[in-house]
PDB file of C-alpha atoms in Angstrom:
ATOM      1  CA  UNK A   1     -10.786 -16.060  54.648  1.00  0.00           C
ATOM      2  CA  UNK A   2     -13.772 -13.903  52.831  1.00  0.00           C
ATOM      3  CA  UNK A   3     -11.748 -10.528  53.340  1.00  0.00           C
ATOM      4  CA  UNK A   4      -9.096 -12.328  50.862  1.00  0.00           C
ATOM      5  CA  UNK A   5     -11.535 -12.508  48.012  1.00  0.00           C
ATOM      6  CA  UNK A   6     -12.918  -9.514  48.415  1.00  0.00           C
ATOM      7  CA  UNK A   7      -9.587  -7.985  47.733  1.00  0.00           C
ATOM      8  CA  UNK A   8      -8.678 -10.044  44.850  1.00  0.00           C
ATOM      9  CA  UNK A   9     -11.991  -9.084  43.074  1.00  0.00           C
ATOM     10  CA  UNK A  10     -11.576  -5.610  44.048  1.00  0.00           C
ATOM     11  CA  UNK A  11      -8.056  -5.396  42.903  1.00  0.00           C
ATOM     12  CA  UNK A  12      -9.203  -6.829  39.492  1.00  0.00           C
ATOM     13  CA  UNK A  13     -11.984  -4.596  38.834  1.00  0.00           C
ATOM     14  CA  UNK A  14      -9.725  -1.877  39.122  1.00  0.00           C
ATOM     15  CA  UNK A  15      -7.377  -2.700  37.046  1.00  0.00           C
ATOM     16  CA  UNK A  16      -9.418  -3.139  34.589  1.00  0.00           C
ATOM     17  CA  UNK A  17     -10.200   0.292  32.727  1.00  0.00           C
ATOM     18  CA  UNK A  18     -13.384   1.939  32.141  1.00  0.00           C
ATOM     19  CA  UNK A  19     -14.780   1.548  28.465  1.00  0.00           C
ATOM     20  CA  UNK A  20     -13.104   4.187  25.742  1.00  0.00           C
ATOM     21  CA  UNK A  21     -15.584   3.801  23.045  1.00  0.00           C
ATOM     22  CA  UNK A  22     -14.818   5.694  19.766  1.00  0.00           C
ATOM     23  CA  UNK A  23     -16.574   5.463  16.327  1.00  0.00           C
ATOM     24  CA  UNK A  24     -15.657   4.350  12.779  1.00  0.00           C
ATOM     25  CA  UNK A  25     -17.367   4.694   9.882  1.00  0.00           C
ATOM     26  CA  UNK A  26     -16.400   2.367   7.160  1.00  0.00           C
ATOM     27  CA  UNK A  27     -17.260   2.186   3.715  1.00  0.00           C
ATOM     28  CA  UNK A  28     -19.494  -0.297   2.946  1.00  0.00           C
ATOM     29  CA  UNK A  29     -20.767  -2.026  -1.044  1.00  0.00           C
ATOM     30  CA  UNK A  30     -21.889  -5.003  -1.666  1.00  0.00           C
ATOM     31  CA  UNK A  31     -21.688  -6.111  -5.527  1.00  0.00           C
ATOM     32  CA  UNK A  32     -24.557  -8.589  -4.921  1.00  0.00           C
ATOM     33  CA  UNK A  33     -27.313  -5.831  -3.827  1.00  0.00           C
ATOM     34  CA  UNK A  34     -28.710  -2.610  -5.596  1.00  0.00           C
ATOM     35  CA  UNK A  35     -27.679  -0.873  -2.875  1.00  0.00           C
ATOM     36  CA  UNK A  36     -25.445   2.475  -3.463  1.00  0.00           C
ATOM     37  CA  UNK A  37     -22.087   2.806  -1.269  1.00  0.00           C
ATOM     38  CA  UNK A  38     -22.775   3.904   1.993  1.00  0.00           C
ATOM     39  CA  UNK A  39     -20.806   4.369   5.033  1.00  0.00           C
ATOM     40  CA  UNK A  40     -21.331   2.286   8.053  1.00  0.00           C
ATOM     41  CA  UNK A  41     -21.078   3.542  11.450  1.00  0.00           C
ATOM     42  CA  UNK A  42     -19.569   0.680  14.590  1.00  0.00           C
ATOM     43  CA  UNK A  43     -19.008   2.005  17.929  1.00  0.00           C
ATOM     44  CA  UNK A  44     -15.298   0.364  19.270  1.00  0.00           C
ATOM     45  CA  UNK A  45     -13.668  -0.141  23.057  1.00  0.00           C
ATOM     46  CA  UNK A  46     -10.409   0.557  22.403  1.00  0.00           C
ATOM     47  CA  UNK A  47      -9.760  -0.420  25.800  1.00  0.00           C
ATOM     48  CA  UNK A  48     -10.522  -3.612  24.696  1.00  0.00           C
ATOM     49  CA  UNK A  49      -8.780  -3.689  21.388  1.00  0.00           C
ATOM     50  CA  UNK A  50      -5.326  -3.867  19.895  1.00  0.00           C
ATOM     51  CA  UNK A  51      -3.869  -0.166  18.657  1.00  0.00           C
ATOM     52  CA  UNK A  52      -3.759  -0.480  15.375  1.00  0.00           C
ATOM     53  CA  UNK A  53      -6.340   0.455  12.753  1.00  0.00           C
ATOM     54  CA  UNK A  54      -6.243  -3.198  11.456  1.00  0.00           C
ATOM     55  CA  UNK A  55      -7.062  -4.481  15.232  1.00  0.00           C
ATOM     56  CA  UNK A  56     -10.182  -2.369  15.264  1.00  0.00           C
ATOM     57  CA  UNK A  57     -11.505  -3.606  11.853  1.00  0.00           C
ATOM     58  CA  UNK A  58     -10.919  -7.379  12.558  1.00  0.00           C
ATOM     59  CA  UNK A  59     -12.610  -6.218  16.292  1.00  0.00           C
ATOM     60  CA  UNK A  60     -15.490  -5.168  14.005  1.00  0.00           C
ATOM     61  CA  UNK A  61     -15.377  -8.676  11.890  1.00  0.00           C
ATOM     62  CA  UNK A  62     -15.311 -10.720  14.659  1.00  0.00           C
ATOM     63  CA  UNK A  63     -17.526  -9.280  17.221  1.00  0.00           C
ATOM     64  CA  UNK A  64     -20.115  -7.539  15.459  1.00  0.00           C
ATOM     65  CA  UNK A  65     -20.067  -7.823  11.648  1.00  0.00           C
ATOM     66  CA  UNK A  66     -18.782 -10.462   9.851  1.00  0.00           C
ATOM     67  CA  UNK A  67     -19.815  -9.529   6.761  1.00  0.00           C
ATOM     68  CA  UNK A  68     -17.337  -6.840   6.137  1.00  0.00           C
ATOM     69  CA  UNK A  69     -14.574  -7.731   3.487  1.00  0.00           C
ATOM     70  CA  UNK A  70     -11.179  -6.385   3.686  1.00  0.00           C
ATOM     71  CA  UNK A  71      -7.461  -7.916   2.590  1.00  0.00           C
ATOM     72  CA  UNK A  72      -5.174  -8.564   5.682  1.00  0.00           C
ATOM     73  CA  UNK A  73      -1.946 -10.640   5.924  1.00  0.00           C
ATOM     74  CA  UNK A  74       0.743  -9.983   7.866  1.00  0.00           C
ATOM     75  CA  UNK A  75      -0.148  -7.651  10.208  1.00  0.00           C
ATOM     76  CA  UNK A  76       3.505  -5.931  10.554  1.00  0.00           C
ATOM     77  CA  UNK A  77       3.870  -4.086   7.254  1.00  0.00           C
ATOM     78  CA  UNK A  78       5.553  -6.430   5.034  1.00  0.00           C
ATOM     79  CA  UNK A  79       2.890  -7.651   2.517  1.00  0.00           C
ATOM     80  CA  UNK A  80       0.777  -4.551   1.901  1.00  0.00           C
ATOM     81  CA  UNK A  81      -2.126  -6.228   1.947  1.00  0.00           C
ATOM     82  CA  UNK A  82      -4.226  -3.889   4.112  1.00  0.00           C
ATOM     83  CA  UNK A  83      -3.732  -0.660   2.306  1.00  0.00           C
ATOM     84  CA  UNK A  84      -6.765   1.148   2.333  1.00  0.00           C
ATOM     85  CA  UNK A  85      -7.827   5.225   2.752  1.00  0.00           C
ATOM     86  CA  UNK A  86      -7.751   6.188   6.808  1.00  0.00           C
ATOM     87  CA  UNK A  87      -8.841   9.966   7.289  1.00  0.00           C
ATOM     88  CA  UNK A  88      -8.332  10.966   3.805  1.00  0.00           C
ATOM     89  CA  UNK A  89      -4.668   9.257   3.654  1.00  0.00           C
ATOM     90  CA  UNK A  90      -3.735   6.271   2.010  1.00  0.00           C
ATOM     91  CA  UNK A  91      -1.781   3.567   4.606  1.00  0.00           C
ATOM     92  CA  UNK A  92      -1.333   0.316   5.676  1.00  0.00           C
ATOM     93  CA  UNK A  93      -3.762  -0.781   8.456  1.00  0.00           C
ATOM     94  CA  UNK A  94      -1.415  -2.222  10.402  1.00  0.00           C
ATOM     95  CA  UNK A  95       0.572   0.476  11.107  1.00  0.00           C
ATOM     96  CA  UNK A  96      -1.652   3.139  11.686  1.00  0.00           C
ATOM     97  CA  UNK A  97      -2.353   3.989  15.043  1.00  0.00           C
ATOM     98  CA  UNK A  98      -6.118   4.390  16.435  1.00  0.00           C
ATOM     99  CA  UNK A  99      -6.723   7.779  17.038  1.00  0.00           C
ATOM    100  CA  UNK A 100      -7.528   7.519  20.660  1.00  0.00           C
ATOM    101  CA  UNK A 101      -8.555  11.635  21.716  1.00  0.00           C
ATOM    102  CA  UNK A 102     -10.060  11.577  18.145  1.00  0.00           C
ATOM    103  CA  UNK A 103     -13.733  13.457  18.511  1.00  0.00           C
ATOM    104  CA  UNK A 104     -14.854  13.077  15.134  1.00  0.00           C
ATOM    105  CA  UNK A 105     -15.463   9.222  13.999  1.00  0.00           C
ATOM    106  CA  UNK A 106     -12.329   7.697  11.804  1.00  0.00           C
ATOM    107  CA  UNK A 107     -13.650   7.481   8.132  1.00  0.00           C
ATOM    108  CA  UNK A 108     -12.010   4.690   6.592  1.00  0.00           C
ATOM    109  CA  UNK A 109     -12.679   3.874   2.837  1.00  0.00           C
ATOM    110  CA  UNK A 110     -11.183   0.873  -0.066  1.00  0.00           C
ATOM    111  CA  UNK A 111      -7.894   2.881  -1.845  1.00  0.00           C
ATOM    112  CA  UNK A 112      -9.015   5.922  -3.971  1.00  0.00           C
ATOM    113  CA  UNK A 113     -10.056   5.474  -7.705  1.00  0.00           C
ATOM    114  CA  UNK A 114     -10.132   1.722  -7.951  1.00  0.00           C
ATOM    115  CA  UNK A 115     -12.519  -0.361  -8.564  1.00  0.00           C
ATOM    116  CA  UNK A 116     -13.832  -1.796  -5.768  1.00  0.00           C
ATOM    117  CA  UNK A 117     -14.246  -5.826  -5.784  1.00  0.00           C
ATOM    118  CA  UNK A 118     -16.443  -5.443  -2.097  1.00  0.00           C
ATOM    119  CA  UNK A 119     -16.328  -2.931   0.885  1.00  0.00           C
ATOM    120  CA  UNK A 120     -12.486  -2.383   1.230  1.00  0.00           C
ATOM    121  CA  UNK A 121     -11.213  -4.708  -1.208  1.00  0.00           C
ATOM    122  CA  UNK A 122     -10.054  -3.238  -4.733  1.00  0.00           C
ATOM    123  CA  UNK A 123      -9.363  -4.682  -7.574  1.00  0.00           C
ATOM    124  CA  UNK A 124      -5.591  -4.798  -8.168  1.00  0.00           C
ATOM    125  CA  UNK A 125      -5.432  -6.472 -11.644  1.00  0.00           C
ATOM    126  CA  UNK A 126      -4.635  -3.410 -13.521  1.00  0.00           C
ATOM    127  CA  UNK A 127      -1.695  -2.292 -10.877  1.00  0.00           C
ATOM    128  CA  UNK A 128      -0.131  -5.877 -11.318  1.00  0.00           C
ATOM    129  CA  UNK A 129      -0.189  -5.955 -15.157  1.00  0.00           C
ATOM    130  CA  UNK A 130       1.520  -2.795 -15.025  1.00  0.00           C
ATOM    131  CA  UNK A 131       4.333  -3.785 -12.827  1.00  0.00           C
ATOM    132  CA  UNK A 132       4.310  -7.077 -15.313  1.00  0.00           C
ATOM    133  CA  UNK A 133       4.908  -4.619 -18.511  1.00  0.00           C
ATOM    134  CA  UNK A 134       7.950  -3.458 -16.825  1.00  0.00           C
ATOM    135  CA  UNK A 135       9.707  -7.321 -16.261  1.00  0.00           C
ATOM    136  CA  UNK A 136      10.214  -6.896 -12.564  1.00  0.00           C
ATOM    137  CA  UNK A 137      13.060  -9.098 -12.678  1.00  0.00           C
ATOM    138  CA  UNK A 138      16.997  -9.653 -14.035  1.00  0.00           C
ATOM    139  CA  UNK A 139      17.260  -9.894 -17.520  1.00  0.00           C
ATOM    140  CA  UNK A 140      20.652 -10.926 -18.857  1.00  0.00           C
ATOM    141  CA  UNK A 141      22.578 -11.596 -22.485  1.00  0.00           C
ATOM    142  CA  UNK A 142      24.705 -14.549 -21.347  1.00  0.00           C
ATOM    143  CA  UNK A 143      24.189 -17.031 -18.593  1.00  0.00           C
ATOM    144  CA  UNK A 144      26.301 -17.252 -15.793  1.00  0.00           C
ATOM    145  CA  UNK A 145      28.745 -19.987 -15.477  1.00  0.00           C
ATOM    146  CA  UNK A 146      27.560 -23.117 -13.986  1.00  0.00           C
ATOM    147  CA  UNK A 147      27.671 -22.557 -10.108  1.00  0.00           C
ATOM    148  CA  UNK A 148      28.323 -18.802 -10.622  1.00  0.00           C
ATOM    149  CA  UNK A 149      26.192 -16.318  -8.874  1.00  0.00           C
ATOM    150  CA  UNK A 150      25.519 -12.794 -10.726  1.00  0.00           C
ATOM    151  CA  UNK A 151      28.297 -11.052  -8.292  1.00  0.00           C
ATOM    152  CA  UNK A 152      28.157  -7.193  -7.925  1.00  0.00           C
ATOM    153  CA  UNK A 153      30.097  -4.817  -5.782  1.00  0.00           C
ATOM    154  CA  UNK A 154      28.740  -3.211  -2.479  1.00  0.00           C
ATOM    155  CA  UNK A 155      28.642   0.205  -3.667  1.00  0.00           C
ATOM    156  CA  UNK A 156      26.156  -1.168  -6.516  1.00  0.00           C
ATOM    157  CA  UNK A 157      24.690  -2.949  -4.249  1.00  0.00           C
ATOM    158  CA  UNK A 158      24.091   0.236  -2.166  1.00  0.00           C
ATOM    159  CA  UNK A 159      22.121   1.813  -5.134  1.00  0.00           C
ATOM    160  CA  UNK A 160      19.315  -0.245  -4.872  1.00  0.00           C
ATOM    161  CA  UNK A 161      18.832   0.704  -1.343  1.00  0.00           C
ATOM    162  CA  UNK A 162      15.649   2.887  -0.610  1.00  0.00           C
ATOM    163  CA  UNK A 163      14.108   0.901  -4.373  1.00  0.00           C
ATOM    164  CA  UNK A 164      14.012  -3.087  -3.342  1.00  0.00           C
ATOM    165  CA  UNK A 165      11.808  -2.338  -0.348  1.00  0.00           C
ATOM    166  CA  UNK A 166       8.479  -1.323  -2.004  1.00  0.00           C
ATOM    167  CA  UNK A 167       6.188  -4.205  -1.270  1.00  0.00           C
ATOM    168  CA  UNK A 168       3.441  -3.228  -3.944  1.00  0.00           C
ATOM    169  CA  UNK A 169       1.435  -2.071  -1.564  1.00  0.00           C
ATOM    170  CA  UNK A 170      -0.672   0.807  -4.036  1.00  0.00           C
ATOM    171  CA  UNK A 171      -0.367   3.013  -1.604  1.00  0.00           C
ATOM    172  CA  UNK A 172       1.713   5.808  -3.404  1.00  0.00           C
ATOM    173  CA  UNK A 173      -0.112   5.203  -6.965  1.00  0.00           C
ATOM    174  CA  UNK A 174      -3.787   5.596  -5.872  1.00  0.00           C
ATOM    175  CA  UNK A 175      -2.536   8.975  -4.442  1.00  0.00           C
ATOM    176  CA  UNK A 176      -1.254  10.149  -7.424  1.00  0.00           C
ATOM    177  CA  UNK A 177      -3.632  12.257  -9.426  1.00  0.00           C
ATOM    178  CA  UNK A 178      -2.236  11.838 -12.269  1.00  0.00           C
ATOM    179  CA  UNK A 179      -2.835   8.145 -11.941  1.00  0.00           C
ATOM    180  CA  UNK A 180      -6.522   8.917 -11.071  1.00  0.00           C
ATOM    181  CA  UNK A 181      -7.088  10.420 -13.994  1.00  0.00           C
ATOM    182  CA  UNK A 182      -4.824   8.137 -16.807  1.00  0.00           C
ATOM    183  CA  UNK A 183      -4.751   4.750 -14.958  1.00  0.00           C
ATOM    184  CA  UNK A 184      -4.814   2.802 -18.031  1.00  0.00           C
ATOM    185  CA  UNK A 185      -1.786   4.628 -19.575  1.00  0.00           C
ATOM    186  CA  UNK A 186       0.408   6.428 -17.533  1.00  0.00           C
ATOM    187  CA  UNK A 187       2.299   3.553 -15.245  1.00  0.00           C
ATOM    188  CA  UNK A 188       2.269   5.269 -11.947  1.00  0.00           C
ATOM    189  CA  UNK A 189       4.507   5.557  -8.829  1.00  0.00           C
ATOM    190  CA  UNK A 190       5.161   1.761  -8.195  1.00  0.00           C
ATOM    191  CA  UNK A 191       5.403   0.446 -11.014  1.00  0.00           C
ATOM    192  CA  UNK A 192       7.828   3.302 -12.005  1.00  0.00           C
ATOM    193  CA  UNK A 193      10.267   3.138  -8.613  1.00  0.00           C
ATOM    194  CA  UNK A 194      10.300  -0.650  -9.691  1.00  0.00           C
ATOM    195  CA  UNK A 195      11.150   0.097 -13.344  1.00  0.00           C
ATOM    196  CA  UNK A 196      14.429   2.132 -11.934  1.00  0.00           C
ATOM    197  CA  UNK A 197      15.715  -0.332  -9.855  1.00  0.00           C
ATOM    198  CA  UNK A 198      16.241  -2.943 -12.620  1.00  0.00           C
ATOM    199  CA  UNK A 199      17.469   0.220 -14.489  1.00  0.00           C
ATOM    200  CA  UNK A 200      20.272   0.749 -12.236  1.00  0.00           C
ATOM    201  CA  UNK A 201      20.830  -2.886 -11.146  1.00  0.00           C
ATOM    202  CA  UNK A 202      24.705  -3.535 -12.511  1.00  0.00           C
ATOM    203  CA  UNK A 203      24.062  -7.036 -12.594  1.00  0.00           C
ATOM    204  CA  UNK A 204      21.233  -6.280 -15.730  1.00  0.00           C
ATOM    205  CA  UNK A 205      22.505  -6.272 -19.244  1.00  0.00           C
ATOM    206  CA  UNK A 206      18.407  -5.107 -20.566  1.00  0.00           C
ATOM    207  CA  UNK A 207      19.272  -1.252 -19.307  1.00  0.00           C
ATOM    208  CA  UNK A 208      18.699   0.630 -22.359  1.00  0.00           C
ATOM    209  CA  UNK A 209      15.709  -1.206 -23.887  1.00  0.00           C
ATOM    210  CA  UNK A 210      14.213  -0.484 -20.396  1.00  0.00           C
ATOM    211  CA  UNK A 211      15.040   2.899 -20.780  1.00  0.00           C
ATOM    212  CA  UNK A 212      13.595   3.009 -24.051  1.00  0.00           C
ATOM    213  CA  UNK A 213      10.530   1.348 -23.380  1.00  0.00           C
ATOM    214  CA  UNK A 214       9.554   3.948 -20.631  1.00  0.00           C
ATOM    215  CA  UNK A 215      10.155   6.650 -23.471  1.00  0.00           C
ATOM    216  CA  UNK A 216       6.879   7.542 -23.536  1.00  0.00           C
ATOM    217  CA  UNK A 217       4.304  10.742 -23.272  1.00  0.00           C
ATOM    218  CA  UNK A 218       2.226   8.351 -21.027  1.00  0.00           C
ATOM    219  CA  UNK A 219       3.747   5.908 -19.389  1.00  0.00           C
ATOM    220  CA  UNK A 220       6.546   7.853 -17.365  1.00  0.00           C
ATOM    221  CA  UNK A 221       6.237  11.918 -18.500  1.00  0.00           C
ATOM    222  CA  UNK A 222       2.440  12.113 -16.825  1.00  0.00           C
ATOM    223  CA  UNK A 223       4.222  12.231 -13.066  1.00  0.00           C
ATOM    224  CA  UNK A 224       4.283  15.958 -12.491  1.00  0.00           C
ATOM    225  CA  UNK A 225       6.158  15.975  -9.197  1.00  0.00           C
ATOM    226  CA  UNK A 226       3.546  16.202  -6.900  1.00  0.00           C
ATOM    227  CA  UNK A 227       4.855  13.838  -4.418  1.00  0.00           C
ATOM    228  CA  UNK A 228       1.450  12.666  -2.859  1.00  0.00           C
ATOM    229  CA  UNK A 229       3.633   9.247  -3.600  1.00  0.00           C
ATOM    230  CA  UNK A 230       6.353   9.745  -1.535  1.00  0.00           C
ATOM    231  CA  UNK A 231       4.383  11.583   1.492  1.00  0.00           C
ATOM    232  CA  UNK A 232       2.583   8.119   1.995  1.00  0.00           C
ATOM    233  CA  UNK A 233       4.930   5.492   1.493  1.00  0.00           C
ATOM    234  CA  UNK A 234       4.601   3.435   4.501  1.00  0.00           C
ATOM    235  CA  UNK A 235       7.916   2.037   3.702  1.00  0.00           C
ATOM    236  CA  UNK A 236       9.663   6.013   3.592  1.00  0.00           C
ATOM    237  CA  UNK A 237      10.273   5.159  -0.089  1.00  0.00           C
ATOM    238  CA  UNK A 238      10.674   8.385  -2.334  1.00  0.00           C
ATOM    239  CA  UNK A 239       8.935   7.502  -5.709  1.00  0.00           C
ATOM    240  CA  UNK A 240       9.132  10.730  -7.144  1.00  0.00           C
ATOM    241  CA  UNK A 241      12.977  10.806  -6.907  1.00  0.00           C
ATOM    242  CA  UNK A 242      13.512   7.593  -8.970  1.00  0.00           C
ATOM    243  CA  UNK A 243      10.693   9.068 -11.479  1.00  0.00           C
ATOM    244  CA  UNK A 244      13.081  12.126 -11.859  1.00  0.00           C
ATOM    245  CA  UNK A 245      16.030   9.712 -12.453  1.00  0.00           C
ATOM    246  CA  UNK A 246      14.424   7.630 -14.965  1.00  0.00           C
ATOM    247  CA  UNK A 247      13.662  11.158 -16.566  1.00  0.00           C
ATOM    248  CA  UNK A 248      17.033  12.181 -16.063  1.00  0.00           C
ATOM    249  CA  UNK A 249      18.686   9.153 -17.815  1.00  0.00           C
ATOM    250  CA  UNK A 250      16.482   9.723 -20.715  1.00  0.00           C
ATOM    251  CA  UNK A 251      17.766  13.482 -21.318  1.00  0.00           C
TER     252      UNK A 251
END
């Protein structure tokens, strides 16, 4: 029957909800044009999008400019690839919410004090040779026996608890001020929380030459405790702390 059909469409157009359209201005350079920086304004549905910041900005890609660059991986916080500025905070994407009641538009800019490569995209290559200089991995004297693992005991285990999570995101360092300013000598948040959990990894024989390579005006004493670091770790990782054990150990 025709009263049937007329039900099912009106039953579907009511479920569907009314447009919530919200703005988003979004930094925007392109290295190929004389154009300055600007910001770019893009009206969004968020009715019709995902809630996440990342949704909205691959909404934008897809449906209405696909010229805007960003980095984007896993979408659930593990690879770090979409860290960028949201509202004047430094976060992953991916795990900030949309702002749904927001009145204002949602500013969202390429991590502070980098170089940007194009739009939200930064150049990293100076945040990765830092984490190189402080050999991110297990350095030992002897070799295990053939078949051996490197054994240690839960409770040393347990130390490197709240340290092995950071997933290099840059999120902490390009909040620090202290690495706006000396980028190219002090070593920053990340690199440094990294540093400390080889420092206190039993299983590492390389301890005190990692202590003594940190020994330095620059590279660890320019933190000053202001904990922008550990206030936006997406991963609730406290930088600052392992900073002020590093400093500690070196008393």
């Amino acid at each position: 029957h025709s009263s049937s059909g007329e039900d099912s469409s009106s039953s579907s157009s009511s479920s569907s909800k009314p447009p919530l359209e919200r703005e988003f201005m979004i930094y925007r350079w392109d290295p190929e044009n004389e154009d300055k920086p600007t910001y770019q304004t893009y009206k969004v549905d968020l009715n019709s999008c995902g809630p996440m910041m990342l949704d909205v900005l691959l909404k934008i890609k897809d449906e209405q400019d696909s010229s805007l660059s960003l980095r984007r991986s896993c979408r659930e916080g593990i690879c770090g690839s979409c860290a960028m500025n949201i509202n004047g905070k430094n976060g992953l994407a991916c795990l900030t919410s949309v702002e749904r009641e927001a009145k204002a538009p949602t500013r969202v800019s390429p991590l502070p004090h980098m170089y940007v490569v194009k739009d939200l995209v930064v150049d990293m290559s100076n945040f990765y040779a830092q984490l190189k200089s402080i050999k991110p991995y297990l350095q030992k004297t002897t070799e295990p026996e053939a078949g051996k693992e490197n054994l240690q005991s839960k409770e040393d285990r347990a130390k490197l608890d709240g340290l092995y999570e950071c997933i290099l995101c840059a999120c902490c360092s390009t909040s620090c001020p202290s690495y706006w300013w000396a980028s190219d000598k002090y070593l920053g948040p990340a690199a440094l929380l990294n540093a400390y959990r080889w420092i206190i990894d039993s299983r590492d024989d390389f301890t005190e030459e990692r202590l003594r390579d940190l020994d330095d005006q620059h590279k660890l004493y320019r933190c000053h405790t202001i904990g922008n670091c550990t206030s936006v770790c997406p991963k609730s990782l406290q930088p600052s702390v392992a900073i002020t054990k590093i400093k500690q150990l070196l008393d």
